[in-house]
CSV table of C-alpha atoms and ligand atoms in Angstrom, one decimal:
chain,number,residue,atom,x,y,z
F,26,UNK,CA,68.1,-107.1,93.1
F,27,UNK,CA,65.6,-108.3,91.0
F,28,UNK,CA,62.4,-105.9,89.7
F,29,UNK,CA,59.9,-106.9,92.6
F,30,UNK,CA,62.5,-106.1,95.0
F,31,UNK,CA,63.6,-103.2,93.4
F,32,UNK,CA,60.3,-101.7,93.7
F,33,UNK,CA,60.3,-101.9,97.4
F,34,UNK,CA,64.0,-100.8,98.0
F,35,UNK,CA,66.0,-98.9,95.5
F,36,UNK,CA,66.3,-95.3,96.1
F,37,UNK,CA,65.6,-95.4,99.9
F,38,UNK,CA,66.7,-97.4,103.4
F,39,UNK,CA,65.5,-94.9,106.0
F,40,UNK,CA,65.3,-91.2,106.4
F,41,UNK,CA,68.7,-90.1,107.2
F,42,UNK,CA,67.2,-87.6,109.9
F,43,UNK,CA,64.4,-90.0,111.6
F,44,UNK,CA,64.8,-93.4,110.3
F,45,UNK,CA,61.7,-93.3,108.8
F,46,UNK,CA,61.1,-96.3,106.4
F,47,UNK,CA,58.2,-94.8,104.0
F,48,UNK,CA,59.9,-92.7,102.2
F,49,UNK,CA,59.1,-89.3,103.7
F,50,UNK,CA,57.1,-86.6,101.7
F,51,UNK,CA,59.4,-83.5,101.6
F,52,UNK,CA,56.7,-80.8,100.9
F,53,UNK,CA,59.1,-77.9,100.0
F,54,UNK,CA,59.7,-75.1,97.9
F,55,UNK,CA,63.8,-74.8,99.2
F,56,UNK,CA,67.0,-75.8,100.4
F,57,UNK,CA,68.9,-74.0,102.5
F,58,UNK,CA,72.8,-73.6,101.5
F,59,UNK,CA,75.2,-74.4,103.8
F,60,UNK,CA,77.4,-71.2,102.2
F,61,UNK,CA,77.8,-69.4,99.2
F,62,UNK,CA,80.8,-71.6,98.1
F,63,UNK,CA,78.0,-74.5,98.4
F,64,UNK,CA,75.4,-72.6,96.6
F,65,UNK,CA,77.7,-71.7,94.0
F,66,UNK,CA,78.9,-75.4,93.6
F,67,UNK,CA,75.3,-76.6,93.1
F,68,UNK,CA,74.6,-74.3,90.6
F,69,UNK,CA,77.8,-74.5,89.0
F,70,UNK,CA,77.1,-78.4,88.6
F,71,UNK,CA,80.7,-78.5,90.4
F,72,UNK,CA,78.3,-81.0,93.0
F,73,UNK,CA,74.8,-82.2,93.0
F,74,UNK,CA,72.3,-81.4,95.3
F,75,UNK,CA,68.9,-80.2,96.1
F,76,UNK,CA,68.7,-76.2,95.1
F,77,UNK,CA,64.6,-76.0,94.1
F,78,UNK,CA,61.8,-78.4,94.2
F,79,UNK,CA,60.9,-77.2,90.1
F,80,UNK,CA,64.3,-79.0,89.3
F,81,UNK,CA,64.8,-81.5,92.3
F,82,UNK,CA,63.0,-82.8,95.3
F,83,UNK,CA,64.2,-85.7,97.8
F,84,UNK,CA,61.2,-87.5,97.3
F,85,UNK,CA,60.7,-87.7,93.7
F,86,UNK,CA,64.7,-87.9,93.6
F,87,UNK,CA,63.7,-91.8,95.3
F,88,UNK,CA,60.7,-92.2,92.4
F,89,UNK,CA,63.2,-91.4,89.7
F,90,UNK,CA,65.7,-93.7,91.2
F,91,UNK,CA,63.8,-96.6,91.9
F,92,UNK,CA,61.5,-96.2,88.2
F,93,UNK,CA,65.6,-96.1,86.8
F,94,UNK,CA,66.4,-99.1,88.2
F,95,UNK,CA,63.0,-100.8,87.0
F,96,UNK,CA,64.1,-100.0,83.8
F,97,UNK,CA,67.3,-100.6,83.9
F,98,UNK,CA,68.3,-97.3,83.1
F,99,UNK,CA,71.1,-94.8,84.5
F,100,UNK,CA,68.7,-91.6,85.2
F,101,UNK,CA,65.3,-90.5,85.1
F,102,UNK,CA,63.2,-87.4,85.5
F,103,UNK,CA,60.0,-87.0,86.8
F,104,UNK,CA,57.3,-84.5,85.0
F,105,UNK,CA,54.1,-83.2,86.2
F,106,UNK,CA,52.4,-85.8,83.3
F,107,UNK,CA,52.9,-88.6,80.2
F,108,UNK,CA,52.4,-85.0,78.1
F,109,UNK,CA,55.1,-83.6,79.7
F,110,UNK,CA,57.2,-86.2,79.7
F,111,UNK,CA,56.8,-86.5,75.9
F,112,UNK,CA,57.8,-83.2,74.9
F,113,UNK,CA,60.3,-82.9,76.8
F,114,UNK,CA,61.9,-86.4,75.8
F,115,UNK,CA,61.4,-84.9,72.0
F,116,UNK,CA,62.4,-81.5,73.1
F,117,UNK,CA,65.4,-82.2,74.7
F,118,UNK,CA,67.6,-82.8,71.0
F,119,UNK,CA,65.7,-81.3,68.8
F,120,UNK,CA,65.0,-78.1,67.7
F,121,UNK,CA,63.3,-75.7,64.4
F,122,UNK,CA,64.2,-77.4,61.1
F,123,UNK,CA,64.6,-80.8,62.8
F,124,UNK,CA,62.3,-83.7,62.5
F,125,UNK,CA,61.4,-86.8,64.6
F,126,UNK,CA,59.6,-90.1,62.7
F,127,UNK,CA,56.8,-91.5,64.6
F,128,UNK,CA,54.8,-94.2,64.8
F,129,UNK,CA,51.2,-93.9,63.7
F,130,UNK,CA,49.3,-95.9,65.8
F,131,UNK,CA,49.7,-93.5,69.1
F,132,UNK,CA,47.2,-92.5,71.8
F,133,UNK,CA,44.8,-89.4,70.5
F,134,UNK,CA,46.7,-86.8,73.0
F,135,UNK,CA,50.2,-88.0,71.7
F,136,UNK,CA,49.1,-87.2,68.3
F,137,UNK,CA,48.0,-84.1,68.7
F,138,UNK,CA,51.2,-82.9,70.0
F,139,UNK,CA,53.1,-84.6,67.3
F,140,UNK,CA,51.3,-83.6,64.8
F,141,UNK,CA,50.1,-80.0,65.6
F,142,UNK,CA,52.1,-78.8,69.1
F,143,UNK,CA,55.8,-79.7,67.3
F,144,UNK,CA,54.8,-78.1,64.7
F,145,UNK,CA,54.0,-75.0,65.7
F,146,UNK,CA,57.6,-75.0,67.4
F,147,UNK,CA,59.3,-76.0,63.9
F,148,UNK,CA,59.7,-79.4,64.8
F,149,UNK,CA,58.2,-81.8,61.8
F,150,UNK,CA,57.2,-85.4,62.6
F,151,UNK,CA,57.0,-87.7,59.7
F,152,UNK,CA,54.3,-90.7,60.5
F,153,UNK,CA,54.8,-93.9,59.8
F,154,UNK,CA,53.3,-97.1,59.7
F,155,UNK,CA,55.4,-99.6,62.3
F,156,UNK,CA,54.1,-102.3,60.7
F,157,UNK,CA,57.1,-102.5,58.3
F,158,UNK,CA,59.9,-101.6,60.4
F,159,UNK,CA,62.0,-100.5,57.3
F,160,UNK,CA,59.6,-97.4,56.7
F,161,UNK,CA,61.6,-95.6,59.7
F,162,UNK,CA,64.5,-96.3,57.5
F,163,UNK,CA,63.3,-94.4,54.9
F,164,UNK,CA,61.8,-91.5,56.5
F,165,UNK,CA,65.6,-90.7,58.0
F,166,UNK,CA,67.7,-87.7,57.1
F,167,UNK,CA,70.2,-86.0,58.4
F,168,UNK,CA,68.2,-83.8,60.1
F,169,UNK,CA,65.8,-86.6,62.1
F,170,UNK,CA,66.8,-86.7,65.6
F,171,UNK,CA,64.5,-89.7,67.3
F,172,UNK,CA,61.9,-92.5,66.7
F,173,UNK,CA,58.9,-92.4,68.6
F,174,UNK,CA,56.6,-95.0,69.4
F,175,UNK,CA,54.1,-96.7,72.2
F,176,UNK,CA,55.2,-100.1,72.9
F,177,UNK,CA,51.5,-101.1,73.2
F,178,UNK,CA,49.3,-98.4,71.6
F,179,UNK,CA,45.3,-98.9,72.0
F,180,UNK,CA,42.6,-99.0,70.5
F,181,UNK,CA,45.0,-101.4,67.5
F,182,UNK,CA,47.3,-103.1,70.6
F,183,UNK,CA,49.4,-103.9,68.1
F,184,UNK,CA,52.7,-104.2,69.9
F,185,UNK,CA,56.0,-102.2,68.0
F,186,UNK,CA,58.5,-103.5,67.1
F,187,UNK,CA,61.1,-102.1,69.8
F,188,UNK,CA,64.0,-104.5,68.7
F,189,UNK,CA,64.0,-103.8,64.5
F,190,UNK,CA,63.5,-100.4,65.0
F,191,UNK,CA,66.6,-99.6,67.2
F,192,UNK,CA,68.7,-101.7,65.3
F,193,UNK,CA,68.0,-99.1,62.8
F,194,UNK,CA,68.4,-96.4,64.9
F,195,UNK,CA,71.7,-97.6,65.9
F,196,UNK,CA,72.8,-98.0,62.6
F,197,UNK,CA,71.8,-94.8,62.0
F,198,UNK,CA,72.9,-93.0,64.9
F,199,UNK,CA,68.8,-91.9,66.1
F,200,UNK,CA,68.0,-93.1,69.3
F,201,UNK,CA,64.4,-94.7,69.8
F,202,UNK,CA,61.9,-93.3,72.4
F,203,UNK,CA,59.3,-95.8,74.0
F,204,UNK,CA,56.4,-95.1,75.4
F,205,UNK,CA,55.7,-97.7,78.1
F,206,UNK,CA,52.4,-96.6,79.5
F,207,UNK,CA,50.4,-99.9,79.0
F,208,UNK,CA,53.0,-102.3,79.5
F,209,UNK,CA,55.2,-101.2,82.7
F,210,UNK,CA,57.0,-104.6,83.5
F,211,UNK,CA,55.7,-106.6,80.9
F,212,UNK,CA,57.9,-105.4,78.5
F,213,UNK,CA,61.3,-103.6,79.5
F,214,UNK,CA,62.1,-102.1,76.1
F,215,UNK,CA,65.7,-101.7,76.9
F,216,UNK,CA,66.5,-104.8,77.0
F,217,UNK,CA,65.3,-105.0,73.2
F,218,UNK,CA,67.3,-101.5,72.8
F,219,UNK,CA,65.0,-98.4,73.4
F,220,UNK,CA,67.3,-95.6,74.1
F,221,UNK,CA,64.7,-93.8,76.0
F,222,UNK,CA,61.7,-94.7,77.8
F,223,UNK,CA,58.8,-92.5,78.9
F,224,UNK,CA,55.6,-93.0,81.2
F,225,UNK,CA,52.6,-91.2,82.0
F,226,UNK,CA,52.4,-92.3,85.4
F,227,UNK,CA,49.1,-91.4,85.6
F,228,UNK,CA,48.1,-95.2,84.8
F,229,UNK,CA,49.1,-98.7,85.8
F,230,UNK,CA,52.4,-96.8,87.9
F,231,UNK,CA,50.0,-95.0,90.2
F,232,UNK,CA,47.0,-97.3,89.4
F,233,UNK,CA,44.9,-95.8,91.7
F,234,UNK,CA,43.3,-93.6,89.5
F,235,UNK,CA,44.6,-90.3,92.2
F,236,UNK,CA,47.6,-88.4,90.2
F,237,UNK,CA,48.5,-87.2,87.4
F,238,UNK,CA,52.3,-87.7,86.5
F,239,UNK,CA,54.9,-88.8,84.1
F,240,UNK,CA,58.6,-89.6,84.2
F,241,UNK,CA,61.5,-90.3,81.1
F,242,UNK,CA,64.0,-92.7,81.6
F,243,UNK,CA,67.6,-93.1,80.2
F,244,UNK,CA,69.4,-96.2,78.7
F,245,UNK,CA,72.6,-94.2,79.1
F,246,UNK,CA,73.1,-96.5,75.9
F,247,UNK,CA,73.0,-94.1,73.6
F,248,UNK,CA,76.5,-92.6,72.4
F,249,UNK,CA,75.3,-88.8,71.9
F,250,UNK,CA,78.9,-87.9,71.1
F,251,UNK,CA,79.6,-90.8,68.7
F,252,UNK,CA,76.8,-88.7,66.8
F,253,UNK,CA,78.0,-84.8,67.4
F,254,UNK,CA,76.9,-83.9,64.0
F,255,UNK,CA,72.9,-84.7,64.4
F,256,UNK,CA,72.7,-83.5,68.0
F,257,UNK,CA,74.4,-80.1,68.5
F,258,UNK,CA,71.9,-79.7,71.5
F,259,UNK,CA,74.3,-81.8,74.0
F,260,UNK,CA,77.5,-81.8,72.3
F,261,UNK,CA,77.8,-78.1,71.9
F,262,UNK,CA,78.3,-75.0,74.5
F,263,UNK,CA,74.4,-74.2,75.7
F,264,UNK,CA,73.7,-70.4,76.0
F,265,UNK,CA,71.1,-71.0,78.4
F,266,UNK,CA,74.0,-72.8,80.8
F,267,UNK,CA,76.7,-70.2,80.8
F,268,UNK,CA,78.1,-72.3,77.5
F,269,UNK,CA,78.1,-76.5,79.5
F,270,UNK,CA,78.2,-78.9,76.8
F,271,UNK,CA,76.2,-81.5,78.3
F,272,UNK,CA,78.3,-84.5,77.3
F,273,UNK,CA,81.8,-83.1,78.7
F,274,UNK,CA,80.2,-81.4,81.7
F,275,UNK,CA,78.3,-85.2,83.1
F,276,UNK,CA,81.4,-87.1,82.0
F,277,UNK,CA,82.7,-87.8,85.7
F,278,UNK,CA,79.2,-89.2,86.9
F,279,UNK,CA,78.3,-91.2,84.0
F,280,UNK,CA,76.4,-91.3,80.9
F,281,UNK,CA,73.3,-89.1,81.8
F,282,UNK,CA,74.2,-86.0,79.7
F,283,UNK,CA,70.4,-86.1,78.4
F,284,UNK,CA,68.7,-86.6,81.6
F,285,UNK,CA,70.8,-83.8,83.3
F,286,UNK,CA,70.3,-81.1,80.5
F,287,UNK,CA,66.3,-82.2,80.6
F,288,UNK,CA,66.4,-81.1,84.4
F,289,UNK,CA,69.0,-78.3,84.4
F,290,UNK,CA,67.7,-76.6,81.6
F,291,UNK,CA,64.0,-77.9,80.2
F,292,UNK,CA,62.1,-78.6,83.7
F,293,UNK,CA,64.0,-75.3,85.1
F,294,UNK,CA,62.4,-73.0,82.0
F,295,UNK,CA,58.9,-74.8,81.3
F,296,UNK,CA,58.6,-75.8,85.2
F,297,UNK,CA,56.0,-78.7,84.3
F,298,UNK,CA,57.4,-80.3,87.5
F,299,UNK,CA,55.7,-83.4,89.6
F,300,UNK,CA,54.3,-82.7,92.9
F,301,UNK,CA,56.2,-84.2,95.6
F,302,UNK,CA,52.7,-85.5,96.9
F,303,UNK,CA,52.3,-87.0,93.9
F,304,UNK,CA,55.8,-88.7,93.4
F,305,UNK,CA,54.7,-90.5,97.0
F,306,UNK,CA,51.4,-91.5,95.5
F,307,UNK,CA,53.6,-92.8,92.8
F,308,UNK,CA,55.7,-94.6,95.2
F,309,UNK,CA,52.7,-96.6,96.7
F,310,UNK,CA,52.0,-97.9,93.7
F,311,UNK,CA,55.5,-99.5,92.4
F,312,UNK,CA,55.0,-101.3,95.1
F,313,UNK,CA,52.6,-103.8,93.9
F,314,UNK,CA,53.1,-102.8,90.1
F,315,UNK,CA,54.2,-106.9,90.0
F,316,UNK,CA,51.1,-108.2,91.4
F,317,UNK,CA,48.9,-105.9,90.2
F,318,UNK,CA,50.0,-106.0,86.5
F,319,UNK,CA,49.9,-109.7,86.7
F,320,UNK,CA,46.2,-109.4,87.7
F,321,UNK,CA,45.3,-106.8,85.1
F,322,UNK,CA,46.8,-109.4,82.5
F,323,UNK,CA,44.9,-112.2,84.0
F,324,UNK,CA,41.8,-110.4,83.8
F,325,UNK,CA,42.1,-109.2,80.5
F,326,UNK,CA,43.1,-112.7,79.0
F,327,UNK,CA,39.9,-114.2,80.5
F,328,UNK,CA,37.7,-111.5,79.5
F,329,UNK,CA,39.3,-111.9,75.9
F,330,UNK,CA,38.3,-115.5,75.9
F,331,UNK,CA,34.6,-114.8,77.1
F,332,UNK,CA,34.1,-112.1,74.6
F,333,UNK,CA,35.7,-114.1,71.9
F,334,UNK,CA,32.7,-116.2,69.7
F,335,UNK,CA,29.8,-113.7,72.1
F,336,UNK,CA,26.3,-113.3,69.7
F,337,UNK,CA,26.8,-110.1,70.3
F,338,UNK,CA,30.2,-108.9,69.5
F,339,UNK,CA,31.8,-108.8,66.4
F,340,UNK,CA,35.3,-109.1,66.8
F,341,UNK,CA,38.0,-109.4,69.9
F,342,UNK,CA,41.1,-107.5,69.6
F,343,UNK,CA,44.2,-108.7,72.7
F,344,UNK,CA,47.2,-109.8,72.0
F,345,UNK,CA,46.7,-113.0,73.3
F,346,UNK,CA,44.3,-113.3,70.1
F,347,UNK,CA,46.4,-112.4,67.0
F,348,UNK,CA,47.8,-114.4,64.7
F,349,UNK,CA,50.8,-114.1,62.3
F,350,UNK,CA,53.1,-111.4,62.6
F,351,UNK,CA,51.2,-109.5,65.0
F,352,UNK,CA,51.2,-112.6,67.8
F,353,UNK,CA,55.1,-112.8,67.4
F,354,UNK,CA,55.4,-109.6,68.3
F,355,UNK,CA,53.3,-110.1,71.5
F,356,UNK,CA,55.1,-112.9,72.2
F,357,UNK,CA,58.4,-111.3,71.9
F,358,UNK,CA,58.0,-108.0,73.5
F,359,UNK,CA,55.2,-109.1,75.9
F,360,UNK,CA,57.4,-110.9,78.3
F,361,UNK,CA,55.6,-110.7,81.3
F,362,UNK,CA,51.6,-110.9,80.4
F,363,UNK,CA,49.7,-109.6,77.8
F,364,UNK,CA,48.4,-106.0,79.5
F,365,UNK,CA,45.1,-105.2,80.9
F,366,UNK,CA,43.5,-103.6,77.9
F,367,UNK,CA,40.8,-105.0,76.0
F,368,UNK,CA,38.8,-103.8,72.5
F,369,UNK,CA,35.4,-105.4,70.9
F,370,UNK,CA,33.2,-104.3,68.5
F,371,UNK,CA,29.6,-105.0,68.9
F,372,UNK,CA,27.4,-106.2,66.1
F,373,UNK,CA,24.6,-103.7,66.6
F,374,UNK,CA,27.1,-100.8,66.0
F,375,UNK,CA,26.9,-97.1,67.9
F,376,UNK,CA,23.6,-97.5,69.0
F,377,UNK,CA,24.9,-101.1,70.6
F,378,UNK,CA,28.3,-99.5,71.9
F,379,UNK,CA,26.5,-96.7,73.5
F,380,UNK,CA,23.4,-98.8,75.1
F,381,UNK,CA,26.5,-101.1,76.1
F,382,UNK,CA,27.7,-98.0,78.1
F,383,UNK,CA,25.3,-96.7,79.4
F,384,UNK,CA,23.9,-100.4,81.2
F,385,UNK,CA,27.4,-100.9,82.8
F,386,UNK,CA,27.2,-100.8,86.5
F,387,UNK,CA,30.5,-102.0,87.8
F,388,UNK,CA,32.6,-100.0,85.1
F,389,UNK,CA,33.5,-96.5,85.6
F,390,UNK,CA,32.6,-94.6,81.9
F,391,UNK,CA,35.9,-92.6,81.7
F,392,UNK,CA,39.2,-92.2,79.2
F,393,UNK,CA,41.1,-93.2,81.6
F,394,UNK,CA,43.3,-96.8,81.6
F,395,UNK,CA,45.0,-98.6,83.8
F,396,UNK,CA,42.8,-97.9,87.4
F,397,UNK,CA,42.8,-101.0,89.6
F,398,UNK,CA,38.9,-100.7,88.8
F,399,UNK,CA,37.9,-102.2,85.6
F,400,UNK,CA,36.6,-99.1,83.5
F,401,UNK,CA,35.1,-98.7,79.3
F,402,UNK,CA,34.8,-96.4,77.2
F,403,UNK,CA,33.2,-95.8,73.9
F,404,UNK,CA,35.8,-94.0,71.1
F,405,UNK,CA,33.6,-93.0,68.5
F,406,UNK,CA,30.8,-91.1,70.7
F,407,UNK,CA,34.0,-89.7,72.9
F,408,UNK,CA,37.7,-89.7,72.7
F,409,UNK,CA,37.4,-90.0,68.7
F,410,UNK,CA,34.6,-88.0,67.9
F,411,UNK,CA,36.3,-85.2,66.5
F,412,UNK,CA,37.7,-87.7,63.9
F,413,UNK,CA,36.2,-88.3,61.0
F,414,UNK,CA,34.5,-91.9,60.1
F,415,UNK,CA,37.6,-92.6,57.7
F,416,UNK,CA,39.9,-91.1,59.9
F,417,UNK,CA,38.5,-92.9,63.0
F,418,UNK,CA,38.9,-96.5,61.1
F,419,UNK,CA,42.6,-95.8,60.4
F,420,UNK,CA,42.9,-95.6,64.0
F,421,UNK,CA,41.1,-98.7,64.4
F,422,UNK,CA,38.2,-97.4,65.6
F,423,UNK,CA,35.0,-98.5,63.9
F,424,UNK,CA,31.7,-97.3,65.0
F,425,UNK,CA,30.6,-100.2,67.6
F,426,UNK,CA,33.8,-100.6,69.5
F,427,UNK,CA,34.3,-100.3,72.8
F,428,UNK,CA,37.6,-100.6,74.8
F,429,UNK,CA,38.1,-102.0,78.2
F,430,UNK,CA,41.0,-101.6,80.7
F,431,UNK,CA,40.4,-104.1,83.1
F,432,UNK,CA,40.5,-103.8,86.8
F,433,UNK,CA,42.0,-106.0,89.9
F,434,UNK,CA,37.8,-106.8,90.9
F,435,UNK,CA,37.0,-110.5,91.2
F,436,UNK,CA,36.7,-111.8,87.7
F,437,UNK,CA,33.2,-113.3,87.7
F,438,UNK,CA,32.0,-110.0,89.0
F,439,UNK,CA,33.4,-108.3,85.6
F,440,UNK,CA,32.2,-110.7,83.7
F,441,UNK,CA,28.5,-110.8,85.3
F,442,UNK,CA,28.9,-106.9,84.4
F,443,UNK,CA,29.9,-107.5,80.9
F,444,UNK,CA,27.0,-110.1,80.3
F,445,UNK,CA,24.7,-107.7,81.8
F,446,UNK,CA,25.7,-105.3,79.8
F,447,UNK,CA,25.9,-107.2,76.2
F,448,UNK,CA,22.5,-108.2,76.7
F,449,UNK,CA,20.9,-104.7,77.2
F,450,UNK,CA,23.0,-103.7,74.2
F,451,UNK,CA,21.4,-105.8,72.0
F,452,UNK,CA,18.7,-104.4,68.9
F,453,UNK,CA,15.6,-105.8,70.7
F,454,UNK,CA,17.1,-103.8,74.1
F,455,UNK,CA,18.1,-101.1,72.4
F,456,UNK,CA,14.4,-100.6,70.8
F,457,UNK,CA,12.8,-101.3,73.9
P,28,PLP,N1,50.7,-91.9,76.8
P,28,PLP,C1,49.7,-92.8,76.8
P,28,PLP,C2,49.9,-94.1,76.1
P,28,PLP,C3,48.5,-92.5,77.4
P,28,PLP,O1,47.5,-93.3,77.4
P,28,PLP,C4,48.4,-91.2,78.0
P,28,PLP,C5,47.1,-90.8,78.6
P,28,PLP,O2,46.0,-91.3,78.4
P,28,PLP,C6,49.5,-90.3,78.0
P,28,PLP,C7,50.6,-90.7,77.4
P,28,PLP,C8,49.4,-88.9,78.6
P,28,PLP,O3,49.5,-89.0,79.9
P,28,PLP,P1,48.9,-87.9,81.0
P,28,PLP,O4,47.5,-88.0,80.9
P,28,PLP,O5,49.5,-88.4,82.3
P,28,PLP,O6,49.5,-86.6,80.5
């Protein structure tokens, strides 16, 4: 099937017990054993099956299956959110005294737990910048057990370079972990070799702006035995599993040894589980994750294009608008449109960003991306505040930007908004 299909189908035909075609919500805690052979068997991982909805749950069993086969992965496990999802991706092979090497150019929340959370749990994360692939190279010992990155990280949108930094990572035996959040569909890091991919499905998945969720997906192209040495967490006996080494134990079902110790043991202890509710919300909105992020990308390229050579702004960043080395890899990992995000700075500065704010009437003012309304937001009055002025231009944020994540609305309506908006955000305005 191909991905618009899949988004409609895999997973599900109809309810085994009414024929149902939505894909039911199954709103419980249990599952009653048919005996205590069976009960045994399930949690002897001698057979699979639904035991407790922390660990497992018929509906978000379809979500994972049919986000899998978006991918074009083997497994994947939904989390309660994208923070979730991250540390358990990370915490899921490694451990005190090992490190991870991350991309710098990550979204604020990501950071912190990088840089502060990990720590605190022994785990060290060496920052680097992706825009020499090679520096991933050299910030790998023997002790480095992933790569980290966001395949299209705002406020920079910069897109990583997903293909140069596996090949390292192959060659090195760490696998690379994606963060797809702004770019489900139009870029399917896997097929440019990500090992692992995770969401917070918060965003364009749901894109309703209702649920908070996230999910990790598995390449199953990773050979964690090939590399026994550097991860000791699935290739030897786990105490907290009466001694299963995760890569024997999966062998007769396939190559989901990481997925299946993320469930069996991580979600089991730190129970940041999805809502079943919320895997159905979810659901709703794969199906028109095609149209939708072809929209958001259509919007976002015009409103580019408008703001682009505006009096009143100073600079457009898209990726439909670099040049160089930057717009190649756009081109090349951007496949199917170039996302729905949006940054500007204004001339006039913060006093311009924040009048710019505050006169939007169609926008929603929130931190949020990836609603099917268009919404803005302000970094250096809100989500980088905390940052200092030198610290806040590394990120890319300078003191009159202002990002947008652009809705499904009818585009001349966004842009009246916009225009609106520019002009009450200009020094005469302002003053007045
Ligand atoms: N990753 C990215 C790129 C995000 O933008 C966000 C949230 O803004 C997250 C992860 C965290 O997701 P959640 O809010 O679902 O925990």
């Amino acid at each position: 099937m191909k991905t618009a299909t899949t988004l409609l189908h895999a997973g599900h035909r109809a309810d085994a017990g009414t024929n149902a075609v939505a894909v039911p919500i199954h709103m419980t805690t249990s599952y009653q054993f048919d005996s205590t052979e069976h009960a045994a068997d399930l949690f002897a991982l001698k057979q699979f099956g639904n035991i407790y909805t922390r660990v497992m749950n018929p509906t978000t069993d379809v979500l994972e299956k049919r986000i899998a086969a978006m991918e074009g992965g083997v497994a994947a496990l939904a989390v309660a959110s994208g923070q979730a999802a991250t540390m358990m991706a990370i915490q899921n092979i490694a451990q005190a005294g090992d490190n991870i090497v991350s991309s710098t150019d990550l979204y604020g929340g990501s950071w912190n737990l990088l840089a502060n959370t990990l720590k605190t749990m022994g785990i060290e994360v060496r920052f680097v910048d992706p825009t020499d692939p090679e520096n991933f190279r050299r910030a790998t010992d023997a002790r480095t057990r992933a790569y980290y990155a966001e395949t299209l990280p705002n406020p920079k949108l910069h897109v990583f370079p997903i293909g140069e930094v596996a090949s390292i990572g192959n060659e090195l035996g760490v696998p690379l972990i994606v963060d797809n959040t702004a770019a489900p569909l139009i870029c399917k890091p896997f097929a440019h070799g990500a090992h692992i991919v995770v969401y917070s499905t918060t965003k364009y998945i749901g894109g309703h702006g209702t649920a908070i969720g996230g999910i990790i997906v598995d390449s199953g192209t990773f050979d964690w035995e090939k590399h026994a040495a550097r991860f000791p967490m699935l290739n030897t006996p786990d105490p907290s599993y009466h001694g299963a080494v995760w890569t024997e134990a999966v062998k007769p079902i396939g190559p989901v040894a990481y997925i299946i110790k993320a469930r069996v043991t991580l979600l089991r202890d730190a129970g940041a589980a999805m809502s079943p509710f919320n895997a159905w919300m979810f659901l709703q909105g794969l199906e028109t994750l095609p149209l939708r992020m072809a929209r958001h990308s259509e919007n976002a390229a015009k409103v580019a294009a408008w703001l682009d050579g505006h009096p009143a702004v100073a600079r457009v960043v898209h990726p439909g608008l670099f040049e160089g080395m930057q717009a190649a890899r756009a081109q090349r990992y951007l496949e199917g449109g170039m996302g729905g995000l949006v940054g500007f700075e204004l001339k006039g500065g913060r006093a311009a960003g924040r009048a710019f704010i505050d006169a939007l009437k169609l926008f929603y003012h929130v931190a949020n991306i990836g609603d099917a309304r268009s919404l803005a937001i302000h970094p250096a009055t809100t989500t980088h505040s905390q940052l200092s002025p030198e610290a806040q231009l590394k990120t890319g944020v300078t003191e009159g930007y202002v990002r947008l994540s652009l809705g499904l609305e009818d585009i001349e309506d966004i842009i009246d908004d916009l225009d609106q908006a520019l002009a009450a955000s200009q020094p005469a305005a302002v003053a007045a």
